[in-house]
XYZ file of C-alpha atoms in Angstrom:
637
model
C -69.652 102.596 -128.568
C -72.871 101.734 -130.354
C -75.606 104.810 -130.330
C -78.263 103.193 -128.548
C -76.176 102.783 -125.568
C -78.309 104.734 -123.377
C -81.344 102.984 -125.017
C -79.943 100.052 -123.474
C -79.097 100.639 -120.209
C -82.984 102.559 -120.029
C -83.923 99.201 -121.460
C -81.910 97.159 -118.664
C -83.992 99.449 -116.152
C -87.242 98.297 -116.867
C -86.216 94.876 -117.537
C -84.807 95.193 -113.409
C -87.875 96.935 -112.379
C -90.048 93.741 -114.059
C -88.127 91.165 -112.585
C -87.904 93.288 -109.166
C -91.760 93.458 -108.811
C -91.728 89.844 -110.258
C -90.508 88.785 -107.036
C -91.536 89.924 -104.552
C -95.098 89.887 -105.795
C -94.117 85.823 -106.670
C -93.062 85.433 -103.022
C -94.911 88.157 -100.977
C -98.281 87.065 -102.191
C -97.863 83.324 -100.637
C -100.994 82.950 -97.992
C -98.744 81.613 -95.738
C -95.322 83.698 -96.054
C -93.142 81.032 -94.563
C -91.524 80.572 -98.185
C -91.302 84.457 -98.736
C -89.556 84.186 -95.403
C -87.205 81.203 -96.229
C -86.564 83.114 -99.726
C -85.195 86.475 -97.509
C -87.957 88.569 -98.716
C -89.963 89.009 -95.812
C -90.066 88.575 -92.001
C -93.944 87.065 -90.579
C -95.254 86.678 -87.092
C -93.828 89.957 -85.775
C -94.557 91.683 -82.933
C -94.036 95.578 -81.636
C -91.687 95.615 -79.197
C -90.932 99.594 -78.382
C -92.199 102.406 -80.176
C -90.740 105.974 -79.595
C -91.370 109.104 -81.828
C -88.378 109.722 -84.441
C -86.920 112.155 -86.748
C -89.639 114.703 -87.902
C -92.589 113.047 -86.032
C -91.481 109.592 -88.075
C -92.701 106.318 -85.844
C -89.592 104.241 -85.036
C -90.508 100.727 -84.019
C -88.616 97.883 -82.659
C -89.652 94.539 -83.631
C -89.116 91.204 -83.427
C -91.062 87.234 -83.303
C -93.883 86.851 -80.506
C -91.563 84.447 -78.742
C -88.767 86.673 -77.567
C -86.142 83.720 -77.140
C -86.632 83.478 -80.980
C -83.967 84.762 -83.244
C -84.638 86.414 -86.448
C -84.071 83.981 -89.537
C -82.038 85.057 -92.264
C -83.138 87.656 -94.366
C -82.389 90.336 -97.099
C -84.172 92.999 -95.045
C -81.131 94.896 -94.638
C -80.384 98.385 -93.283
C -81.417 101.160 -95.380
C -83.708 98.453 -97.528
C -87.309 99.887 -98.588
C -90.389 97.765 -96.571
C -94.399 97.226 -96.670
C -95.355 96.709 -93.065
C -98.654 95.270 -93.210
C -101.211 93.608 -90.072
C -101.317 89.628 -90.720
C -104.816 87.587 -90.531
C -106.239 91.215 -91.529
C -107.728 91.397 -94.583
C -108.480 94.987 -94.671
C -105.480 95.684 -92.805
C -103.761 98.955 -93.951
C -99.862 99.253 -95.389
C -97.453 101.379 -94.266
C -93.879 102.327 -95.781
C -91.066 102.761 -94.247
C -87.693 101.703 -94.228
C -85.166 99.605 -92.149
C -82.790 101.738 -90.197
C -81.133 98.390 -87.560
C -80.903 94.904 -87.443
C -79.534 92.078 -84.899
C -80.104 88.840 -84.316
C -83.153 89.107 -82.114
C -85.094 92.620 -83.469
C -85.864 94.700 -86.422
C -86.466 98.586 -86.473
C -88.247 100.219 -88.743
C -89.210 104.011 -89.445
C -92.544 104.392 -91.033
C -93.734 108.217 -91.733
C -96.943 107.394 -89.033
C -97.781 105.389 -86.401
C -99.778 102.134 -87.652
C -102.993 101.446 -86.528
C -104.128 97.775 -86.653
C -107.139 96.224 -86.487
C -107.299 93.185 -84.279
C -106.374 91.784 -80.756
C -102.590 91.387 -80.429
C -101.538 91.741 -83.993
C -99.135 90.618 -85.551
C -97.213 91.602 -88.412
C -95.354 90.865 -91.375
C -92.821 92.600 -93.083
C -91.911 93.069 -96.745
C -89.211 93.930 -98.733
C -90.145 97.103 -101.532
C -89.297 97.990 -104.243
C -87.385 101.316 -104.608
C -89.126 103.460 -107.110
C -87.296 106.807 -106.489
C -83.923 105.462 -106.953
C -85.242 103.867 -109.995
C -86.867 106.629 -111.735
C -83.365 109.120 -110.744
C -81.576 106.659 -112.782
C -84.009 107.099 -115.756
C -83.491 110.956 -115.634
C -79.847 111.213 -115.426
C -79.480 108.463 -118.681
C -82.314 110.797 -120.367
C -80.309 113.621 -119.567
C -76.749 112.847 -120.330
C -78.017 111.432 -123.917
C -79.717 114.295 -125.226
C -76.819 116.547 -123.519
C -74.836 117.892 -127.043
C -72.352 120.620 -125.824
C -71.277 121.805 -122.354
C -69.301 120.127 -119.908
C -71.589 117.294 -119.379
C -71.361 116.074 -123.240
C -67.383 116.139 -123.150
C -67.786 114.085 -120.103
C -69.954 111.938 -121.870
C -67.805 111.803 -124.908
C -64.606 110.369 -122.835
C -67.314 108.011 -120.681
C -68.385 106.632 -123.828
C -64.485 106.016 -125.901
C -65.355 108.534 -128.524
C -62.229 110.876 -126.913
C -59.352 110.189 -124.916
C -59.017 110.934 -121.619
C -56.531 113.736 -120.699
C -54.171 114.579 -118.160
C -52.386 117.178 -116.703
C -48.580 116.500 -114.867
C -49.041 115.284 -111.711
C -48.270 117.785 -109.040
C -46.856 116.327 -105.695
C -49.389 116.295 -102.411
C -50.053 119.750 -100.494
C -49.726 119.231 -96.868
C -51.326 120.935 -93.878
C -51.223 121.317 -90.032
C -52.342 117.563 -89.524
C -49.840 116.484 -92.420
C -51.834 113.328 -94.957
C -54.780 111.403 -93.320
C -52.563 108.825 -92.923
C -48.708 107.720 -94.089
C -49.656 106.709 -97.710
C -47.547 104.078 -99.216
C -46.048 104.661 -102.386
C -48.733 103.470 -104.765
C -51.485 105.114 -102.596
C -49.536 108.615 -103.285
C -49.129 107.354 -106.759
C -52.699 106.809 -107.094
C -54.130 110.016 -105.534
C -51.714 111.812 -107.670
C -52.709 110.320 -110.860
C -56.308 111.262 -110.186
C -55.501 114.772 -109.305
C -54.161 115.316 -112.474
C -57.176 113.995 -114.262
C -59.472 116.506 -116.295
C -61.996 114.181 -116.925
C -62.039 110.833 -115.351
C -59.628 108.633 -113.503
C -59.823 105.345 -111.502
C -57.963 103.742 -108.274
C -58.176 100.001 -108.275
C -57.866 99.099 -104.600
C -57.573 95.525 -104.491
C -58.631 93.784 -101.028
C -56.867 95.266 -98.060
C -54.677 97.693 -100.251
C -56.232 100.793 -98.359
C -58.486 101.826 -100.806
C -60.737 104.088 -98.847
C -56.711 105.719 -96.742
C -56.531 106.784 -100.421
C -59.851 108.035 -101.553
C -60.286 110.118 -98.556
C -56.926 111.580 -99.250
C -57.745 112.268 -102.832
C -60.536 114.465 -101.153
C -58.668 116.021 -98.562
C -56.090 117.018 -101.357
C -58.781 118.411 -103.731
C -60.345 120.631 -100.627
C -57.149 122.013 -100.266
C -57.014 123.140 -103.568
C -60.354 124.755 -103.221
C -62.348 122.855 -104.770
C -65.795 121.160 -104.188
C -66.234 117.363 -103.653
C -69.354 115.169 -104.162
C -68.708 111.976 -102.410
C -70.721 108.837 -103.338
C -71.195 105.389 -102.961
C -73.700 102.954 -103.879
C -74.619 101.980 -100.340
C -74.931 103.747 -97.004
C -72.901 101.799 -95.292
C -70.264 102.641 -97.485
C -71.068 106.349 -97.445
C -71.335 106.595 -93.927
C -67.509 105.025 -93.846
C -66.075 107.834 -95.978
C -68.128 110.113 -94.020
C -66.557 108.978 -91.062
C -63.171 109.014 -92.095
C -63.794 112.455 -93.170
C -64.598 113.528 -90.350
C -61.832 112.401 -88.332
C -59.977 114.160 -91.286
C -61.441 117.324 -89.995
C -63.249 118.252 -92.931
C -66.378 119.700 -93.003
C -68.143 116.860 -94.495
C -72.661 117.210 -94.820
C -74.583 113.572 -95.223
C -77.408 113.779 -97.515
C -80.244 111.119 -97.176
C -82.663 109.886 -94.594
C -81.269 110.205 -91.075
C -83.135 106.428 -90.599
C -80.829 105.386 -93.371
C -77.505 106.532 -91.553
C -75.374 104.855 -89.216
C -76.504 106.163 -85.572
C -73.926 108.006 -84.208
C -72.721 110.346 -87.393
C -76.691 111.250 -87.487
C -75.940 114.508 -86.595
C -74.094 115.185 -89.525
C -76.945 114.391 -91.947
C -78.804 117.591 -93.622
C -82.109 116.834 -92.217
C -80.863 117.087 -88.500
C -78.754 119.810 -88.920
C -81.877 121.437 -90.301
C -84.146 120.800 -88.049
C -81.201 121.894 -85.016
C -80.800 125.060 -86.363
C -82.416 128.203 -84.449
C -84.273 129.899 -87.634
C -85.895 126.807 -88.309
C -88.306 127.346 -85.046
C -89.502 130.924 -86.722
C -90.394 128.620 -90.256
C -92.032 126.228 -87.818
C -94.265 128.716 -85.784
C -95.135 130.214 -89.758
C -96.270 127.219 -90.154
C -98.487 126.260 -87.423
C -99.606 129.301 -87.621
C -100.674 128.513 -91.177
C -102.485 125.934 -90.070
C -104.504 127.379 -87.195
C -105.829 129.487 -90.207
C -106.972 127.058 -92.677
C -108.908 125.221 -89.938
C -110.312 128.470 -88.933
C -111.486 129.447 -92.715
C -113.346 125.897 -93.082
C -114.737 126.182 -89.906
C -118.935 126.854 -89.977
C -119.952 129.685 -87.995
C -123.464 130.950 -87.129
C -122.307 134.502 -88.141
C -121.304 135.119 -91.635
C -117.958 136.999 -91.844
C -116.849 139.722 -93.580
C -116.999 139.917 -97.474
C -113.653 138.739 -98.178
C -112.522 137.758 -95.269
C -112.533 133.949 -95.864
C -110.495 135.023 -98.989
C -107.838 137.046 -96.960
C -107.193 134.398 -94.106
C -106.467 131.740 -97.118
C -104.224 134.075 -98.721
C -102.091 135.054 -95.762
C -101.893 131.105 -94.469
C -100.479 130.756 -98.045
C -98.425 133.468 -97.849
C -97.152 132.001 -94.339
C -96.148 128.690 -95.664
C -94.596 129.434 -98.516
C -92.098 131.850 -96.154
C -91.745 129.045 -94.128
C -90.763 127.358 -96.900
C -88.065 129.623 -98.408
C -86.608 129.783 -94.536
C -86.316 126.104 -95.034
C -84.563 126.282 -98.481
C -82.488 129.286 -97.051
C -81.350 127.156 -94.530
C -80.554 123.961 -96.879
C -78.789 126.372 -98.771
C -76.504 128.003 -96.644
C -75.579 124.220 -94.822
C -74.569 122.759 -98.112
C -72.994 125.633 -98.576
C -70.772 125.681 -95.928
C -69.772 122.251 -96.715
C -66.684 121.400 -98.031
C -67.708 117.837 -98.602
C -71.586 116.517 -99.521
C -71.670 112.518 -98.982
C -74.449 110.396 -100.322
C -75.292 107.533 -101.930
C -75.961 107.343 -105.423
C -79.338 107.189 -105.900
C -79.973 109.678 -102.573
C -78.536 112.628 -104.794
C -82.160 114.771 -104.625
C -82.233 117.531 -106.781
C -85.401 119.200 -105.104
C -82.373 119.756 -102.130
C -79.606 120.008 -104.236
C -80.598 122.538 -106.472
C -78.069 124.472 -109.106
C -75.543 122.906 -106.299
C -72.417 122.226 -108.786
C -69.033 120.497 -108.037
C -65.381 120.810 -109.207
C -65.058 117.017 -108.628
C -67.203 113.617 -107.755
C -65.572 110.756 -106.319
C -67.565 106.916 -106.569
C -66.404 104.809 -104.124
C -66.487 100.875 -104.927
C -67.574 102.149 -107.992
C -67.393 98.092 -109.322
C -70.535 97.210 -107.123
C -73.074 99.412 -108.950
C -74.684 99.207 -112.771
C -73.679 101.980 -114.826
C -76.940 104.175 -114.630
C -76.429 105.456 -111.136
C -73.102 106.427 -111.704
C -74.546 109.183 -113.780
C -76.547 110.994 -110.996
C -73.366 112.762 -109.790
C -71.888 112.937 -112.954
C -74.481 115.334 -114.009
C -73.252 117.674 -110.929
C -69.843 117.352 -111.465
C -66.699 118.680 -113.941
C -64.816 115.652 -113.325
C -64.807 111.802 -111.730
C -62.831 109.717 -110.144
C -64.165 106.358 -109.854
C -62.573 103.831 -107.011
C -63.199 100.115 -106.123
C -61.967 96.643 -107.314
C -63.127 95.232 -110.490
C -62.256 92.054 -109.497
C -64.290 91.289 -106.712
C -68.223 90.885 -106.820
C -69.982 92.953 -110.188
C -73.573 94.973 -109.184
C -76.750 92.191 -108.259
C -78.793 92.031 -111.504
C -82.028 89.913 -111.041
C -83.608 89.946 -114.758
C -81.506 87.654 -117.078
C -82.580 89.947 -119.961
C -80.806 92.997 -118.741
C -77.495 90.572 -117.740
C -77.863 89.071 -120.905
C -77.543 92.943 -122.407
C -74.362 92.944 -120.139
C -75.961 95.215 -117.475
C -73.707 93.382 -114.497
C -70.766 95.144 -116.348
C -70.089 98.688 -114.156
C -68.875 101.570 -115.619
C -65.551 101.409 -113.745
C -64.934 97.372 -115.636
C -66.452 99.121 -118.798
C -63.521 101.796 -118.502
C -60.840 100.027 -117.747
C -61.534 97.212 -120.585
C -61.273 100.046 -122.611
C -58.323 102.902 -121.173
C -56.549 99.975 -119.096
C -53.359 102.364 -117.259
C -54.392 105.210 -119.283
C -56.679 106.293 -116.371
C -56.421 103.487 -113.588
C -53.630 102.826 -111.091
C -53.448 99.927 -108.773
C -52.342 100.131 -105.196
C -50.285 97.344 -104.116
C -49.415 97.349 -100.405
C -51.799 95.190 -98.485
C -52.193 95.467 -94.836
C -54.813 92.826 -94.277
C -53.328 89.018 -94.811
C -50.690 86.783 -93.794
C -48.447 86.692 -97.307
C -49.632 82.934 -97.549
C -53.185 83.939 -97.306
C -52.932 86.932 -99.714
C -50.559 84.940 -102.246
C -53.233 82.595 -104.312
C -55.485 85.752 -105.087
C -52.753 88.196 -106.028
C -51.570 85.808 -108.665
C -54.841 85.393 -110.313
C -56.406 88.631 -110.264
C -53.193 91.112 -109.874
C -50.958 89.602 -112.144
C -48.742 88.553 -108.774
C -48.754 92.678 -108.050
C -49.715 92.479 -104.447
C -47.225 93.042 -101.312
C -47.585 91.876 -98.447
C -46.763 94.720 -95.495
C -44.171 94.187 -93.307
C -46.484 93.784 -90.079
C -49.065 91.511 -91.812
C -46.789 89.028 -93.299
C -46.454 86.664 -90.935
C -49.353 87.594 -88.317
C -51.091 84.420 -87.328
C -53.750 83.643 -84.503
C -50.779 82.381 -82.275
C -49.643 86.170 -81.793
C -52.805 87.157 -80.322
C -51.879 87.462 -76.424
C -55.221 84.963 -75.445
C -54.649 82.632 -77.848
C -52.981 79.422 -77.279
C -50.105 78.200 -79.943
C -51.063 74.909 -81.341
C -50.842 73.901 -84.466
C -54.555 75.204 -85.680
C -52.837 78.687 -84.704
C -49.405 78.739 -85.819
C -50.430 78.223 -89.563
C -51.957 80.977 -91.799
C -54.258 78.494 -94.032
C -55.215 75.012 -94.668
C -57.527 73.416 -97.100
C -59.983 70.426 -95.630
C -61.162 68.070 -98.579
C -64.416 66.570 -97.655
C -64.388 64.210 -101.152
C -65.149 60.577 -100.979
C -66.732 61.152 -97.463
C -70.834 61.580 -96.486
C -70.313 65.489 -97.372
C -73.078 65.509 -100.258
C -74.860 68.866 -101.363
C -78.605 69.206 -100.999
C -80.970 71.663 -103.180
C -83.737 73.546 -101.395
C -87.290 71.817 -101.125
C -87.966 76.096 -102.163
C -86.084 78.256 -103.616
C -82.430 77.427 -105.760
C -80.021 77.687 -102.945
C -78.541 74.723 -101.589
C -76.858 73.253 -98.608
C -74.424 70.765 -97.721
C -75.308 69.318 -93.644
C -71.997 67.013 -93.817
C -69.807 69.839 -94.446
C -71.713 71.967 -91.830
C -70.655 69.379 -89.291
C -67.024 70.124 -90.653
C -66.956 73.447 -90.403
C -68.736 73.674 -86.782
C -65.933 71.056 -85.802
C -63.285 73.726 -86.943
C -65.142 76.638 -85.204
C -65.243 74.196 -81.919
C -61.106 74.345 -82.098
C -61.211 77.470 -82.976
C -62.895 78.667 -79.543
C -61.566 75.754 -77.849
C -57.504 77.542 -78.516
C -58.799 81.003 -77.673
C -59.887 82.603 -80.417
C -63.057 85.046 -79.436
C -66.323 84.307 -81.262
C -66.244 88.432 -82.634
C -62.675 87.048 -84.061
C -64.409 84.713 -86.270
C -66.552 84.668 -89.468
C -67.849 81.633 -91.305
C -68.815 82.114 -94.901
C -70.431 80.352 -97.673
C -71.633 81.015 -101.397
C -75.342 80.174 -99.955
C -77.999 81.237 -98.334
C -79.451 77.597 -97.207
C -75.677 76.763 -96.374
C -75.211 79.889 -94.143
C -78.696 79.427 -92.546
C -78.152 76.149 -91.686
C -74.446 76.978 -90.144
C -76.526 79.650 -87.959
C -78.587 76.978 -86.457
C -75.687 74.498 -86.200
C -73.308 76.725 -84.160
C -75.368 78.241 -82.357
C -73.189 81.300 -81.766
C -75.031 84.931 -81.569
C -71.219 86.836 -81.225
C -70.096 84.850 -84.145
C -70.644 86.384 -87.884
C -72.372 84.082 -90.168
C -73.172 85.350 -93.768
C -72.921 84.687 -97.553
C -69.883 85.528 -99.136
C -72.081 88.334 -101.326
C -72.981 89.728 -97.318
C -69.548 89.577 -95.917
C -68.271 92.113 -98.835
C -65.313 94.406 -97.664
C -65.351 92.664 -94.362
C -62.695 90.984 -92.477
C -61.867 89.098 -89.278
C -59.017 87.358 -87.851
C -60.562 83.240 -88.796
C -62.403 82.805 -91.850
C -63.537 79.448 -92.091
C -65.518 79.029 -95.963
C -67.910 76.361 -96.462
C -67.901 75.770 -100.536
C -70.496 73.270 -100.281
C -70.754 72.043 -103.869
C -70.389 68.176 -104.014
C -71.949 66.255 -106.866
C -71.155 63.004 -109.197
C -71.480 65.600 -112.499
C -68.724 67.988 -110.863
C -71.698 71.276 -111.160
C -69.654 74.117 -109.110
C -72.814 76.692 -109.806
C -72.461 79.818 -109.411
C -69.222 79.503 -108.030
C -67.960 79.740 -111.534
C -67.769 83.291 -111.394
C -64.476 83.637 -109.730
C -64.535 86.914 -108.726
C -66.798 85.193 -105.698
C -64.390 83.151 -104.518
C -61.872 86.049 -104.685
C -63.897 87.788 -102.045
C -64.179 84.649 -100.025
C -60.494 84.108 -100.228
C -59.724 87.438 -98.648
C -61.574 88.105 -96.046
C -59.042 86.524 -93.547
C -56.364 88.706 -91.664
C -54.790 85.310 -89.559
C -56.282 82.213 -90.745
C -58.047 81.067 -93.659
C -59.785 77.359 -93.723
C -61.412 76.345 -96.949
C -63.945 73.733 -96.809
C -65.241 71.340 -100.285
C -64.791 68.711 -102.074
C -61.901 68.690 -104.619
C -63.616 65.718 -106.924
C -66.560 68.201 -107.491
C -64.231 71.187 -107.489
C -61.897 70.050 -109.922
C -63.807 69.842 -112.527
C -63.039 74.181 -112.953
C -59.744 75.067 -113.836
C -59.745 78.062 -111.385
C -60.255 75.560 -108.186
C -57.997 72.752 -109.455
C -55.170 75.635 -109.492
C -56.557 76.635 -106.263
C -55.996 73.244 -105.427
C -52.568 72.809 -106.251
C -51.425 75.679 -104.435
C -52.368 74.697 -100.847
C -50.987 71.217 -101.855
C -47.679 73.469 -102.526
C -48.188 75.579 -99.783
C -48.196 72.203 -97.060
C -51.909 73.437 -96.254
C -53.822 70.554 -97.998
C -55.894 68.100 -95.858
C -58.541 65.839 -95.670
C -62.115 65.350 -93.759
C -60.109 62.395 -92.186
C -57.704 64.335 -91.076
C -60.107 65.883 -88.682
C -62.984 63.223 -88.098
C -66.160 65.130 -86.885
C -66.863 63.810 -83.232
């Protein structure tokens, strides 16, 4: 490993934090936003539709278009996403910060720290996505820190991170058991894999390939290592997939603390997070009155009276509302203290590690769930709290989002988990194997190219299909696990955004809303069905085609460790110079491919898709499988 690595990866920061301000400036700056909108960046013409009073006097507002029949187009304005609100047709309108904590197909809500205040007659509003500045400059301190770190714990960690030593090992010990017995019956490479990272003093890994019960496993891992008496850190790069393993947790019985803004956390394990807890506890109301009473002093010191007061008073009355608030204070940190404390379990994402809370706070181990989705720098924030790691995800699905070609060009989309197990392979990773998602036809195509034909299907998965489910009717569109409809030769011909590079494909939307139709028409509920595509343009277009607010609609990037019962995919590339895109990285289509529990319908156009060596083999095997068909096959009506 070169020297400068962590020159590079501080270099592949600011080359992100360029091309993230390039952005949205490019897009947010556009007088009329309806491109900024079309491009996912913002929402415009927004209206306040319920305001209430939030978490520590926060505003949380409800919003959505004037017209309320109007749904909300698709966007990147995600939960948990930074935003700008700002007043539209306002030129001196004020902007407030905030962040989004909900999102449906109708309304937004944001929490801003205050109330806004505009400016004209029925305003409305427009909101932006931010840039994340914090999380950022976190990053840039744990890389500054772990490179100048030259003995200790933290620079043998750094040494095995980086290849200069081998990783190390210690037998594997078989699983303690409690009153409750595991989490839940692990299979044999699950208790293989927890195990393995048990016996890890430095780092280990647990590739869960899709449906394999990755997260069964990593909470297990952490149950095990709380038994032992030790300290767990447990991380992921987004909320959502924090709040899961705090969840899970949970129902584990372990006492399991969420770190990060309450606004940012799923709403019903809010009262779990450190803030609430906090601000529910009974000594808190003595720190409060401290406080206030603080307060009531300072305005009464730069109040003018007609009467001078007493030499020094002025003087005393500051020094005893300082005295008041910094007790208040300590209560608070007292109290922070003593909750982590009690904690057997701290959950938060990446980034949201805050040392101002955290302290000297120290643990035996830190676990990274879908560790593969994240660039390497934030997977040093924990590691600079922790004696040893065990990273967990899937390689072999979708790497982190990296928007400056420089830093991918410096290799920045490779995570730390690839970067390790390029290098240590089964020296520290094991593989579970067991899938309990897919039909065994379904599962079969990705297992042999990404798991070297290592996957098994479980015995009540392997031949599920839509026709089992008790409402369904059994025709042939149900009593078949996959099929393959080729739109070449036909009027199916991709289009490229007026804005923006995305690109959509209206005679293959037809196709695929003709497959949802039979779909609903044989039973199958509209929450039972998800309809993916490698595009934004393609999966906006689908939204307005079908029409369906109870049916899932999303990228293939968005639909990330989902699943549903139907997954119908909409390729959309179809072109005379055989172009596939972006849909060369295969790791996409890997994701797209299995998503589906019952039924799995791949729509595109083999002449285009051909031309790759990965689709012509995905080709061939529905043709061997008896699931390859054509647009004529099912002629739109």
């Amino acid at each position: 490993m070169p020297l400068d690595h962590f020159q590079r990866l501080l270099r592949c920061l600011e080359f992100e934090a360029e091309a993230d301000a390039a952005e949205i400036v490019n897009h947010s700056q556009l007088a009329t936003g309806k491109t900024a909108e079309r491009a996912g960046l913002c929402l415009i013409g927004l209206t306040i539709r319920e305001e209430e009073t939030g978490f520590g006097g926060r505003a949380v507002l409800k919003m959505g278009k004037r017209d309320r029949r109007a749904e909300l187009p698709w966007t990147k304005l995600n939960s948990g996403c930074p935003i700008v609100l700002s007043e539209e047709q306002v030129s001196e309108s004020g902007a407030w910060r905030g962040v989004v904590t909900e999102r449906d197909r109708e309304t937004i809500t944001v929490v801003l720290a205050q109330s806004p205040e505009p400016i004209g007659d029925r305003p409305s509003y427009r909101l932006d996505l931010s840039s994340d500045e914090i999380s950022r400059e976190r990053q840039r301190a744990a890389i500054k820190q772990v490179a100048a770190a030259d003995s200790g714990r933290l620079a043998a960690l750094k040494r095995t991170l980086l290849g200069e030593e081998s990783p190390e090992f210690t037998t594997a010990s078989e699983l303690l058991t409690d009153d409750r017995g595991t989490n839940a019956p692990l299979d044999e490479s699950q208790r293989a894999a927890v195990a393995h990272a048990l016996s890890a003093k430095e780092i280990a890994i647990i590739h869960g390939p899709p449906g394999t019960g990755k997260t069964t496993a990593v909470v297990e891992l952490i149950r095990q290592a709380v038994r032992r008496g030790e300290r767990v850190l447990a991380c992921a790069p987004s909320n959502l997939a924090v709040d899961n393993l705090l969840e899970r947790l949970l129902e584990a019985g372990e006492r399991a603390i969420r770190i990060g803004h309450p606004a940012r956390v799923l709403p019903e394990l809010r009262e779990h997070t450190l803030d609430l807890q906090v601000a529910a506890h009974s000594d808190l109301k003595l720190a409060r009155e401290w406080t206030k009473q603080a307060w009531a002093l300072r305005r009464q010191v730069s109040k003018f009276t007609r009467n001078a007061p007493e030499r020094g008073a002025r003087n005393e009355q500051r020094a005893e509302a300082k005295r008041l608030l910094a007790d208040a204070r300590k209560m608070e940190e007292r109290l922070v203290a003593h909750l982590l404390d009690s904690a057997t379990v701290v959950c938060a994402t990446l980034t949201g590690l805050d040392d101002e809370l955290l302290g000297n706070l120290q643990f035996d181990l830190a676990v990274i769930d879908e560790a593969a989705q994240t660039t390497e720098p934030a997977c040093w924030i924990p590691l600079l709290r922790a004696k040893r790691l065990v990273l967990a995800g899937d390689h072999c699905q979708l790497p982190p989002t990296i928007l400056s070609p420089e830093a991918s060009k410096l290799g920045f989309d490779l995570s730390l988990m690839q970067r390790l197990v390029k290098q240590w392979g089964k020296v520290i990773s094991r593989q579970l194997t067991t899938q309990y998602r897919m039909h065994e036809q379904i599962m079969r195509f990705s297992s042999s190219e990404f798991y070297d034909s290592s996957l098994i299907a479980a015995e009540n998965v392997r031949e599920h299909l839509l026709a089992d489910l008790p409402h369904v009717s059994s025709i042939p569109l149900t009593q078949t696990a996959m099929q393959f409809i080729d739109t070449a030769g036909s009027d199916c011909l991709e289009m490229a955004e007026s804005e923006g590079s995305s690109r959509s494909n209206p005679g293959e939307a037809e196709v695929v809303a003709r497959q949802v139709a039979d779909l609903l028409a044989a039973g199958v509920a509209p929450s039972e069905i998800a309809v993916i595509t490698p595009y934004a343009a393609q999966a906006r277009l689908l939204r307005m085609l079908i029409g369906n607010g109870a049916m899932e609609i999303d990228t293939v990037d968005g639909f990330q460790g989902r699943e549903k019962d139907a997954i119908v995919i909409s390729l959309v590339r179809s072109n005379t110079t055989g172009e596939v895109g972006f849909l060369s990285d295969t790791r996409r289509m890997n994701v797209a491919l299995t998503r589906a529990r019952r039924k799995l319908i791949v729509i595109g156009d083999s002449s285009t898709l051909a031309n790759h060596e990965f689709y012509r083999r995905m080709l061939d095997h529905f043709e061997r499988e008896g699931a390859y068909g054509t647009v004529w096959d099912c002629p739109v009506s």
